[in-house]
Amino acid sequence: MENELINHQEPNELKPATETLLVLNIQTNQVEMVKGVDKEGNLQKVPPQEKKDNDPLIRVDKHGDIFSNFFSNFYRQLKNPTHFNFFKVSEYDAVNTANDLQKYVDQASPEEKEKLKDYEVLPQHNNNPKNQNTMDNNTDNQEYRFQPEQIDWKTMEKFGLNQEKLEKMNAMDALLRGFKTNTLIPITINLGTAVSKMDVRLSLQTGDTGQVAVHLHGIRKEPSLNNKFLGHQFTDEDKKNLKETGNMGRVVDLVNPKTDEIIPSVISRDRLTNELVAYRAEYMKIPDEIKGIRLDEHQKQTLLEGGPLYLEGMTSKKGELFNATVQFNADKRYVEFLFNNNQNQQQSQYHHNQQQAQPTAQEVPKVFRGKELDDSQYEKFKAGQTVYIDGLTDAKGKAYQGYITFNKETSKTDFSFNHSNKLKEEAKPTEDHKTQTAVNTQGKTNEATKNVKEPLESKQQQPASQQQEDQQKKVRKPRGPKL
């Protein structure tokens, strides 16, 4: 194991200046020194007052990339990593530093304890909390988990791949960060007597012996939802969510088949391959802000529970306002946007497109011309039904009403003063409304009211008062020639 290699200590005369880890147990407020992680994922530690000269502490390389890769692997081995805060310190002065830190924690206020986060080390080199508080930094700040020389290139060659090809396909970055490739990769498997070609997603995973193995994620016709997945039996609602949005929408207990450990997790469907993917709930990172919208604690909790969250008034990179549903995706390992046409795009991309799903259509709007639809109206509107809406106001401040329908082909809202299913003889009010809108908003002229100065009321086509009648009948006398 990697820990055993790092725990090995050299003779004192050759011992270089090294660093070790201190741990603060969030639940007990106790500061201790880290020895390692046992096979069950329990943290091995020793109190500073009980530290003996021959007690082996975990030793880490102080160089940035090497430390980041080590700590990420170390963190993943822990059974309850979120119960602890870790700090990298000099091994030479570790005991004194641990004692000083304990004194600080014992007397510190909650606000002062928060300042410790500036010194805490986190997996994937996200040491600065500012690097992970918005959705725009989902993967940009993550350190590489693997190095190119760790890849089994002989195996890659059997698939018709090499480093140059993967770099040209922009696949190397995701692989080295420990993710699946963002796109489907065409491979060829030559068995001598038969040659097979297929599209797969690739990933790198560390085996039990520490060797880095190449994993192929082939395309499935459909996800396996009728069988148990890591001990979980899918409900009808689970199946519906996974098929429609790609995310199951809740946290469930899964069973590790090797250790029988029960792990609360979220589940998503790989939209390119239909493979089911689980992700530990304790590893979920929820941003503080999404496209200009600051999340409150209730909204964060909704996302932490795996549920969808509808947000309005977000700002795109082009500076345009938009609305969308967001949700944590176990396959991508971050909060994603869910747009209305996500499902249709996914179906076409399983077999025909090698680009990762990038939906661009706008979410069905809940507000039309300043009027917000109630829940009942919005459900019908999203379903493509025609909805009656009143309380609209034209440019002159006069109220009007009509019918709206969402056009899924153009992603736009169609408006009509008259329901399309009404009889033609009932369409007379439509002309009234058209007159009002044409005069008040579009600046056009109605012969019967062209001299009326006030804005027309709803359905008005004739002068509505004696004053308007006088205005309409008033005829200007032609002016004489200038002298």
Short mmCIF file of C-alpha atoms in Angstrom, two decimals:
data_model
loop_
_atom_site.label_atom_id
_atom_site.label_comp_id
_atom_site.label_asym_id
_atom_site.label_seq_id
_atom_site.Cartn_x
_atom_site.Cartn_y
_atom_site.Cartn_z
CA MET A 1 0.00 0.00 0.00
CA GLU A 2 1.08 3.56 -0.59
CA ASN A 3 0.82 4.34 3.12
CA GLU A 4 3.29 1.59 3.96
CA LEU A 5 5.81 3.09 1.58
CA ILE A 6 5.37 6.55 3.03
CA ASN A 7 5.52 5.30 6.63
CA HIS A 8 8.92 3.73 6.00
CA GLN A 9 11.59 5.79 7.80
CA GLU A 10 15.21 6.07 6.83
CA PRO A 11 18.17 5.95 9.27
CA ASN A 12 18.45 9.15 11.30
CA GLU A 13 21.67 10.23 9.67
CA LEU A 14 20.03 10.15 6.25
CA LYS A 15 16.65 11.47 7.35
CA PRO A 16 15.71 14.57 5.32
CA ALA A 17 13.45 17.39 6.48
CA THR A 18 9.93 15.99 5.97
CA GLU A 19 6.37 16.90 6.83
CA THR A 20 3.51 15.06 8.47
CA LEU A 21 -0.21 15.53 9.13
CA LEU A 22 -2.12 16.74 12.16
CA VAL A 23 -5.81 15.96 12.42
CA LEU A 24 -8.58 17.86 14.22
CA ASN A 25 -11.59 15.69 15.05
CA ILE A 26 -14.55 17.99 14.41
CA GLN A 27 -16.81 16.03 16.77
CA THR A 28 -14.44 15.84 19.78
CA ASN A 29 -12.27 18.95 19.12
CA GLN A 30 -9.18 16.81 19.77
CA VAL A 31 -5.93 17.46 17.89
CA GLU A 32 -3.83 14.36 17.19
CA MET A 33 -0.98 13.17 14.97
CA VAL A 34 -1.65 10.92 11.98
CA LYS A 35 -0.07 7.48 11.66
CA GLY A 36 -2.05 6.18 8.68
CA VAL A 37 -5.27 4.43 7.64
CA ASP A 38 -6.09 0.79 8.43
CA LYS A 39 -7.73 -1.69 6.03
CA GLU A 40 -11.22 -0.80 7.32
CA GLY A 41 -10.72 2.88 6.52
CA ASN A 42 -10.27 3.95 10.15
CA LEU A 43 -7.83 6.76 10.82
CA GLN A 44 -4.78 5.69 12.84
CA LYS A 45 -3.60 8.52 15.09
CA VAL A 46 -1.77 9.23 18.34
CA PRO A 47 -2.24 12.08 20.87
CA PRO A 48 0.82 14.36 21.01
CA GLN A 49 1.29 13.78 24.74
CA GLU A 50 1.53 10.01 24.11
CA LYS A 51 3.90 10.27 21.15
CA LYS A 52 7.05 8.17 21.57
CA ASP A 53 10.28 8.60 19.65
CA ASN A 54 9.84 5.30 17.84
CA ASP A 55 6.17 5.90 16.92
CA PRO A 56 6.01 6.07 13.10
CA LEU A 57 4.05 9.07 11.84
CA ILE A 58 2.75 9.38 8.32
CA ARG A 59 5.37 11.16 6.23
CA VAL A 60 4.57 13.17 3.14
CA ASP A 61 6.57 14.83 0.43
CA LYS A 62 6.31 18.60 0.71
CA HIS A 63 6.32 19.20 -3.05
CA GLY A 64 2.97 20.39 -4.38
CA ASP A 65 1.96 17.89 -7.10
CA ILE A 66 3.29 14.81 -5.30
CA PHE A 67 1.61 15.81 -2.05
CA SER A 68 -1.71 16.56 -3.76
CA ASN A 69 -1.80 13.16 -5.45
CA PHE A 70 -0.88 11.39 -2.20
CA PHE A 71 -3.40 13.27 -0.07
CA SER A 72 -6.24 12.68 -2.53
CA ASN A 73 -5.61 8.91 -2.37
CA PHE A 74 -5.21 9.05 1.43
CA TYR A 75 -8.49 10.99 1.82
CA ARG A 76 -10.43 8.50 -0.33
CA GLN A 77 -9.36 5.60 1.90
CA LEU A 78 -10.97 7.13 5.01
CA LYS A 79 -14.31 5.79 6.17
CA ASN A 80 -15.58 9.17 7.46
CA PRO A 81 -13.27 11.82 5.99
CA THR A 82 -15.65 14.72 6.63
CA HIS A 83 -15.29 14.19 10.40
CA PHE A 84 -11.72 15.48 10.27
CA ASN A 85 -9.70 18.57 9.35
CA PHE A 86 -6.09 17.93 8.29
CA PHE A 87 -3.08 20.23 8.54
CA LYS A 88 0.36 19.72 7.01
CA VAL A 89 3.19 20.57 9.43
CA SER A 90 6.92 19.98 9.87
CA GLU A 91 7.57 16.53 11.32
CA TYR A 92 10.41 17.98 13.41
CA ASP A 93 8.06 20.33 15.28
CA ALA A 94 4.84 18.33 15.01
CA VAL A 95 4.36 17.69 18.75
CA ASN A 96 4.73 21.36 19.70
CA THR A 97 2.49 22.45 16.83
CA ALA A 98 -0.18 19.93 17.86
CA ASN A 99 -0.13 21.21 21.45
CA ASP A 100 -0.35 24.83 20.30
CA LEU A 101 -3.22 24.01 17.95
CA GLN A 102 -5.08 22.23 20.77
CA LYS A 103 -4.78 25.31 23.00
CA TYR A 104 -6.10 27.50 20.18
CA VAL A 105 -9.08 25.19 19.52
CA ASP A 106 -9.98 24.99 23.22
CA GLN A 107 -10.23 28.77 23.55
CA ALA A 108 -11.32 29.81 20.05
CA SER A 109 -14.74 31.20 19.25
CA PRO A 110 -16.74 29.68 16.35
CA GLU A 111 -15.60 32.59 14.16
CA GLU A 112 -11.95 31.98 15.06
CA LYS A 113 -12.29 28.27 14.34
CA GLU A 114 -13.56 29.17 10.87
CA LYS A 115 -10.21 30.85 10.20
CA LEU A 116 -8.50 27.46 10.50
CA LYS A 117 -9.98 26.58 7.10
CA ASP A 118 -7.39 28.87 5.53
CA TYR A 119 -4.69 26.42 6.69
CA GLU A 120 -6.57 23.16 6.20
CA VAL A 121 -5.46 20.81 3.41
CA LEU A 122 -8.14 19.36 1.16
CA PRO A 123 -8.13 16.62 -1.52
CA GLN A 124 -7.48 17.45 -5.17
CA HIS A 125 -5.46 20.54 -4.20
CA ASN A 126 -8.57 22.63 -3.46
CA ASN A 127 -6.90 24.21 -0.43
CA ASN A 128 -8.51 27.59 -0.99
CA PRO A 129 -12.28 27.49 -0.39
CA LYS A 130 -12.65 30.35 -2.87
CA ASN A 131 -11.65 27.94 -5.61
CA GLN A 132 -14.76 25.83 -5.11
CA ASN A 133 -17.62 28.21 -4.37
CA THR A 134 -19.03 28.66 -7.85
CA MET A 135 -20.20 26.31 -10.57
CA ASP A 136 -17.62 27.71 -12.98
CA ASN A 137 -14.85 25.93 -11.07
CA ASN A 138 -16.12 22.36 -11.09
CA THR A 139 -12.95 20.78 -12.40
CA ASP A 140 -10.54 23.56 -13.34
CA ASN A 141 -8.79 23.59 -9.97
CA GLN A 142 -8.48 19.85 -9.47
CA GLU A 143 -4.97 18.45 -9.39
CA TYR A 144 -3.93 15.52 -11.55
CA ARG A 145 -4.43 12.15 -9.87
CA PHE A 146 -2.32 10.24 -12.39
CA GLN A 147 0.78 10.91 -14.48
CA PRO A 148 1.18 9.87 -18.17
CA GLU A 149 3.98 7.45 -17.33
CA GLN A 150 1.65 5.49 -15.03
CA ILE A 151 -0.61 4.54 -17.94
CA ASP A 152 -0.24 1.06 -19.41
CA TRP A 153 0.51 2.19 -22.96
CA LYS A 154 1.02 -1.39 -24.16
CA THR A 155 -2.62 -2.11 -23.35
CA MET A 156 -3.65 1.17 -24.98
CA GLU A 157 -1.85 0.13 -28.17
CA LYS A 158 -3.98 -3.03 -28.28
CA PHE A 159 -6.98 -0.72 -28.54
CA GLY A 160 -5.34 1.29 -31.33
CA LEU A 161 -4.58 4.21 -29.02
CA ASN A 162 -1.49 6.10 -27.93
CA GLN A 163 -0.74 9.29 -26.04
CA GLU A 164 -0.60 11.43 -29.17
CA LYS A 165 -4.06 10.29 -30.34
CA LEU A 166 -5.62 10.86 -26.92
CA GLU A 167 -4.12 14.34 -26.72
CA LYS A 168 -5.52 15.22 -30.13
CA MET A 169 -8.96 14.08 -28.94
CA ASN A 170 -8.57 16.23 -25.78
CA ALA A 171 -8.98 13.09 -23.67
CA MET A 172 -5.75 13.12 -21.65
CA ASP A 173 -6.72 15.88 -19.22
CA ALA A 174 -9.85 14.10 -17.94
CA LEU A 175 -8.01 10.79 -17.69
CA LEU A 176 -5.15 12.21 -15.62
CA ARG A 177 -7.61 13.95 -13.29
CA GLY A 178 -9.28 10.60 -12.54
CA PHE A 179 -12.43 11.14 -14.63
CA LYS A 180 -13.91 9.35 -17.59
CA THR A 181 -13.16 10.89 -20.97
CA ASN A 182 -15.66 13.61 -21.89
CA THR A 183 -16.38 12.01 -25.26
CA LEU A 184 -16.73 8.55 -26.73
CA ILE A 185 -13.41 7.20 -27.96
CA PRO A 186 -13.35 4.83 -31.00
CA ILE A 187 -11.22 1.75 -30.26
CA THR A 188 -10.27 -1.39 -32.17
CA ILE A 189 -9.84 -4.74 -30.41
CA ASN A 190 -7.80 -7.18 -32.49
CA LEU A 191 -8.23 -10.78 -31.32
CA GLY A 192 -6.24 -12.22 -34.20
CA THR A 193 -9.08 -14.15 -35.77
CA ALA A 194 -11.56 -11.31 -35.29
CA VAL A 195 -11.45 -7.53 -35.13
CA SER A 196 -14.02 -5.58 -33.13
CA LYS A 197 -14.59 -1.82 -33.34
CA MET A 198 -16.61 0.10 -30.78
CA ASP A 199 -17.04 3.47 -29.09
CA VAL A 200 -16.25 3.65 -25.36
CA ARG A 201 -15.44 6.09 -22.61
CA LEU A 202 -12.08 5.47 -20.94
CA SER A 203 -11.00 5.91 -17.34
CA LEU A 204 -7.97 5.11 -15.20
CA GLN A 205 -8.42 3.31 -11.89
CA THR A 206 -5.97 2.14 -9.25
CA GLY A 207 -6.14 -1.60 -8.56
CA ASP A 208 -5.66 -3.43 -5.26
CA THR A 209 -1.94 -3.79 -5.98
CA GLY A 210 -1.53 -0.08 -6.74
CA GLN A 211 -1.18 -0.61 -10.48
CA VAL A 212 -3.05 1.81 -12.74
CA ALA A 213 -5.49 -0.02 -15.00
CA VAL A 214 -7.39 1.16 -18.09
CA HIS A 215 -11.17 0.69 -17.85
CA LEU A 216 -13.50 0.61 -20.85
CA HIS A 217 -17.06 1.92 -20.48
CA GLY A 218 -19.03 0.57 -23.42
CA ILE A 219 -22.41 1.74 -24.68
CA ARG A 220 -25.43 -0.11 -23.31
CA LYS A 221 -28.77 -0.20 -25.08
CA GLU A 222 -30.46 0.91 -21.87
CA PRO A 223 -29.55 1.12 -18.17
CA SER A 224 -30.14 -1.96 -16.04
CA LEU A 225 -32.89 -0.69 -13.78
CA ASN A 226 -34.80 -3.89 -13.05
CA ASN A 227 -31.90 -5.49 -11.19
CA LYS A 228 -30.46 -4.39 -7.86
CA PHE A 229 -27.59 -1.89 -8.08
CA LEU A 230 -25.11 -2.26 -5.20
CA GLY A 231 -27.96 -3.53 -3.04
CA HIS A 232 -30.49 -0.87 -4.09
CA GLN A 233 -33.77 -1.82 -5.74
CA PHE A 234 -35.02 0.97 -8.00
CA THR A 235 -38.56 2.27 -7.48
CA ASP A 236 -40.75 3.39 -10.38
CA GLU A 237 -39.93 7.00 -9.49
CA ASP A 238 -36.19 6.18 -9.47
CA LYS A 239 -36.44 4.63 -12.93
CA LYS A 240 -38.43 7.56 -14.30
CA ASN A 241 -35.92 10.10 -13.01
CA LEU A 242 -32.90 8.19 -14.31
CA LYS A 243 -34.43 7.84 -17.75
CA GLU A 244 -35.66 11.44 -18.05
CA THR A 245 -33.00 13.55 -16.33
CA GLY A 246 -30.15 11.09 -15.83
CA ASN A 247 -30.17 11.64 -12.03
CA MET A 248 -32.11 9.50 -9.55
CA GLY A 249 -32.87 12.51 -7.36
CA ARG A 250 -32.20 11.23 -3.84
CA VAL A 251 -29.55 9.76 -1.52
CA VAL A 252 -29.80 6.02 -0.84
CA ASP A 253 -27.72 3.47 1.09
CA LEU A 254 -25.51 1.35 -1.18
CA VAL A 255 -23.42 -1.66 -0.15
CA ASN A 256 -19.72 -1.96 -0.98
CA PRO A 257 -19.47 -5.51 -2.42
CA LYS A 258 -15.91 -5.96 -1.11
CA THR A 259 -16.28 -4.67 2.44
CA ASP A 260 -20.09 -4.79 2.99
CA GLU A 261 -19.81 -1.16 4.12
CA ILE A 262 -23.07 0.80 3.83
CA ILE A 263 -22.41 4.01 1.90
CA PRO A 264 -25.01 6.79 1.47
CA SER A 265 -24.73 7.76 -2.21
CA VAL A 266 -26.37 9.44 -5.17
CA ILE A 267 -26.86 7.62 -8.48
CA SER A 268 -26.81 8.96 -12.03
CA ARG A 269 -26.88 7.54 -15.53
CA ASP A 270 -23.94 8.10 -17.85
CA ARG A 271 -25.79 9.82 -20.68
CA LEU A 272 -23.26 8.66 -23.29
CA THR A 273 -23.11 4.97 -22.34
CA ASN A 274 -26.20 4.30 -20.16
CA GLU A 275 -23.90 3.00 -17.40
CA LEU A 276 -25.11 3.57 -13.83
CA VAL A 277 -22.70 5.55 -11.66
CA ALA A 278 -22.72 6.01 -7.87
CA TYR A 279 -21.00 8.74 -5.86
CA ARG A 280 -20.58 9.01 -2.09
CA ALA A 281 -22.87 11.65 -0.60
CA GLU A 282 -20.13 12.78 1.81
CA TYR A 283 -17.92 13.77 -1.15
CA MET A 284 -20.59 15.98 -2.75
CA LYS A 285 -19.48 19.61 -3.12
CA ILE A 286 -22.25 22.20 -3.48
CA PRO A 287 -21.23 25.69 -4.67
CA ASP A 288 -22.17 28.78 -2.69
CA GLU A 289 -23.15 30.60 -5.86
CA ILE A 290 -24.50 29.53 -9.25
CA LYS A 291 -24.32 32.01 -12.13
CA GLY A 292 -24.84 35.03 -9.87
CA ILE A 293 -27.47 33.42 -7.60
CA ARG A 294 -26.35 33.00 -3.98
CA LEU A 295 -27.73 29.74 -2.57
CA ASP A 296 -29.34 29.72 0.88
CA GLU A 297 -29.00 26.76 3.25
CA HIS A 298 -32.35 25.26 2.23
CA GLN A 299 -31.34 25.31 -1.45
CA LYS A 300 -27.96 23.75 -0.64
CA GLN A 301 -29.65 21.03 1.38
CA THR A 302 -31.96 20.23 -1.54
CA LEU A 303 -28.92 19.66 -3.76
CA LEU A 304 -27.08 17.68 -1.05
CA GLU A 305 -30.07 15.36 -0.87
CA GLY A 306 -29.76 14.77 -4.61
CA GLY A 307 -32.91 16.67 -5.54
CA PRO A 308 -33.44 19.12 -8.45
CA LEU A 309 -33.49 22.86 -7.75
CA TYR A 310 -35.14 25.41 -10.07
CA LEU A 311 -33.33 28.76 -10.17
CA GLU A 312 -34.50 31.97 -11.84
CA GLY A 313 -32.52 35.04 -12.86
CA MET A 314 -29.13 33.46 -13.43
CA THR A 315 -26.64 35.31 -15.64
CA SER A 316 -24.92 33.57 -18.55
CA LYS A 317 -21.34 34.28 -19.67
CA LYS A 318 -22.83 36.56 -22.34
CA GLY A 319 -24.57 38.60 -19.64
CA GLU A 320 -28.04 37.29 -20.48
CA LEU A 321 -30.56 36.26 -17.80
CA PHE A 322 -31.88 32.70 -17.89
CA ASN A 323 -33.73 30.17 -15.73
CA ALA A 324 -32.86 26.47 -15.34
CA THR A 325 -33.02 23.47 -13.04
CA VAL A 326 -29.75 22.40 -11.42
CA GLN A 327 -28.90 19.05 -9.81
CA PHE A 328 -25.86 17.10 -8.62
CA ASN A 329 -24.69 14.53 -11.16
CA ALA A 330 -22.84 11.47 -9.81
CA ASP A 331 -21.14 10.80 -13.15
CA LYS A 332 -19.81 14.35 -13.56
CA ARG A 333 -19.29 14.78 -9.79
CA TYR A 334 -20.66 18.31 -9.74
CA VAL A 335 -23.87 20.32 -9.96
CA GLU A 336 -25.09 20.47 -13.57
CA PHE A 337 -27.75 22.36 -15.51
CA LEU A 338 -30.84 20.44 -16.63
CA PHE A 339 -32.57 21.95 -19.65
CA ASN A 340 -35.93 21.02 -21.14
CA ASN A 341 -34.60 19.19 -24.20
CA ASN A 342 -31.95 17.23 -22.31
CA GLN A 343 -33.58 13.87 -22.91
CA ASN A 344 -33.91 14.22 -26.69
CA GLN A 345 -30.29 15.25 -27.04
CA GLN A 346 -29.14 12.33 -24.92
CA GLN A 347 -30.95 9.77 -27.08
CA SER A 348 -29.30 11.02 -30.27
CA GLN A 349 -25.86 11.23 -28.73
CA TYR A 350 -25.73 7.66 -27.46
CA HIS A 351 -25.09 6.34 -30.95
CA HIS A 352 -24.33 9.26 -33.26
CA ASN A 353 -22.44 11.98 -31.43
CA GLN A 354 -19.06 11.79 -29.79
CA GLN A 355 -19.44 15.12 -28.03
CA GLN A 356 -20.56 15.33 -24.40
CA ALA A 357 -24.13 16.57 -23.97
CA GLN A 358 -24.23 20.35 -24.05
CA PRO A 359 -27.94 21.32 -24.06
CA THR A 360 -28.59 24.87 -25.21
CA ALA A 361 -32.36 25.30 -25.35
CA GLN A 362 -33.91 27.55 -22.74
CA GLU A 363 -35.97 26.23 -19.84
CA VAL A 364 -39.73 26.72 -20.20
CA PRO A 365 -40.25 30.21 -18.69
CA LYS A 366 -42.54 30.67 -15.71
CA VAL A 367 -42.98 34.42 -16.28
CA PHE A 368 -44.70 35.89 -19.36
CA ARG A 369 -44.62 39.65 -19.95
CA GLY A 370 -44.08 40.27 -16.25
CA LYS A 371 -46.88 37.94 -15.12
CA GLU A 372 -45.81 34.82 -13.17
CA LEU A 373 -47.81 31.65 -13.78
CA ASP A 374 -49.14 29.76 -10.78
CA ASP A 375 -48.15 26.10 -10.33
CA SER A 376 -51.27 24.74 -12.04
CA GLN A 377 -50.84 27.02 -15.05
CA TYR A 378 -47.14 26.27 -15.29
CA GLU A 379 -47.61 22.49 -15.34
CA LYS A 380 -50.10 22.79 -18.23
CA PHE A 381 -47.87 25.31 -20.00
CA LYS A 382 -44.81 23.01 -19.76
CA ALA A 383 -46.89 20.15 -21.14
CA GLY A 384 -47.64 22.19 -24.29
CA GLN A 385 -51.24 23.04 -23.39
CA THR A 386 -52.81 26.43 -24.04
CA VAL A 387 -53.19 28.46 -20.85
CA TYR A 388 -55.44 31.48 -20.17
CA ILE A 389 -53.55 34.38 -18.59
CA ASP A 390 -54.86 37.74 -17.35
CA GLY A 391 -53.36 40.69 -15.55
CA LEU A 392 -51.10 41.59 -18.48
CA THR A 393 -50.32 45.27 -19.01
CA ASP A 394 -49.62 47.02 -22.27
CA ALA A 395 -47.16 49.89 -22.81
CA LYS A 396 -49.75 52.49 -21.76
CA GLY A 397 -50.50 50.70 -18.47
CA LYS A 398 -53.84 49.22 -19.49
CA ALA A 399 -54.74 45.61 -18.61
CA TYR A 400 -55.43 42.90 -21.15
CA GLN A 401 -55.61 39.10 -21.24
CA GLY A 402 -55.23 36.20 -23.63
CA TYR A 403 -53.89 32.69 -24.21
CA ILE A 404 -50.28 31.42 -24.29
CA THR A 405 -48.76 28.18 -25.62
CA PHE A 406 -45.13 27.06 -25.39
CA ASN A 407 -43.77 26.09 -28.81
CA LYS A 408 -41.26 23.30 -28.14
CA GLU A 409 -39.84 23.47 -31.68
CA THR A 410 -38.85 27.13 -31.43
CA SER A 411 -38.54 27.28 -27.59
CA LYS A 412 -40.71 30.42 -27.73
CA THR A 413 -44.08 31.40 -26.26
CA ASP A 414 -46.95 31.93 -28.71
CA PHE A 415 -49.60 34.45 -27.63
CA SER A 416 -53.17 34.81 -28.87
CA PHE A 417 -56.12 36.90 -27.72
CA ASN A 418 -58.41 33.98 -28.48
CA HIS A 419 -58.14 30.28 -27.65
CA SER A 420 -57.45 28.28 -30.79
CA ASN A 421 -60.26 25.84 -29.98
CA LYS A 422 -63.03 28.45 -29.63
CA LEU A 423 -65.63 28.92 -32.37
CA LYS A 424 -65.13 31.71 -34.89
CA GLU A 425 -68.27 33.53 -33.73
CA GLU A 426 -66.71 33.78 -30.28
CA ALA A 427 -63.64 35.48 -31.71
CA LYS A 428 -65.21 38.96 -31.76
CA PRO A 429 -63.52 40.06 -28.49
CA THR A 430 -60.23 39.26 -30.16
CA GLU A 431 -60.61 42.25 -32.48
CA ASP A 432 -61.36 44.44 -29.47
CA HIS A 433 -58.16 43.36 -27.76
CA LYS A 434 -56.18 43.78 -30.97
CA THR A 435 -57.42 47.36 -31.29
CA GLN A 436 -56.32 48.16 -27.75
CA THR A 437 -52.86 46.66 -28.19
CA ALA A 438 -52.34 48.14 -31.65
CA VAL A 439 -53.19 51.67 -30.47
CA ASN A 440 -51.61 51.61 -26.99
CA THR A 441 -48.49 49.54 -27.61
CA GLN A 442 -47.77 49.60 -31.34
CA GLY A 443 -48.73 53.26 -31.95
CA LYS A 444 -51.18 52.46 -34.74
CA THR A 445 -54.40 54.37 -35.51
CA ASN A 446 -58.03 53.32 -35.19
CA GLU A 447 -60.36 55.45 -37.32
CA ALA A 448 -63.07 55.50 -34.65
CA THR A 449 -60.72 56.67 -31.92
CA LYS A 450 -57.84 58.35 -33.73
CA ASN A 451 -58.40 61.73 -32.03
CA VAL A 452 -58.80 60.26 -28.52
CA LYS A 453 -55.83 61.30 -26.40
CA GLU A 454 -56.25 58.86 -23.45
CA PRO A 455 -55.08 55.18 -23.70
CA LEU A 456 -57.84 52.81 -24.76
CA GLU A 457 -59.34 50.47 -22.18
CA SER A 458 -59.58 46.71 -22.65
CA LYS A 459 -61.81 45.83 -25.68
CA GLN A 460 -62.36 49.53 -26.50
CA GLN A 461 -63.01 50.41 -30.14
CA GLN A 462 -65.27 53.52 -29.78
CA PRO A 463 -65.00 56.73 -27.71
CA ALA A 464 -65.85 55.78 -24.12
CA SER A 465 -66.89 59.21 -22.72
CA GLN A 466 -68.34 62.55 -23.79
CA GLN A 467 -64.84 64.03 -23.56
CA GLN A 468 -63.46 61.42 -25.96
CA GLU A 469 -66.52 61.93 -28.22
CA ASP A 470 -65.77 65.67 -28.40
CA GLN A 471 -62.09 64.97 -29.09
CA GLN A 472 -62.99 62.61 -31.90
CA LYS A 473 -65.43 65.08 -33.56
CA LYS A 474 -63.07 68.03 -33.29
CA VAL A 475 -61.74 68.94 -36.77
CA ARG A 476 -58.77 71.19 -37.05
CA LYS A 477 -59.19 74.25 -39.35
CA PRO A 478 -56.47 74.63 -41.95
CA ARG A 479 -53.95 77.33 -41.15
CA GLY A 480 -53.62 80.33 -43.53
CA PRO A 481 -50.43 81.11 -45.37
CA LYS A 482 -47.62 82.82 -43.45
CA LEU A 483 -47.23 86.55 -44.26
#
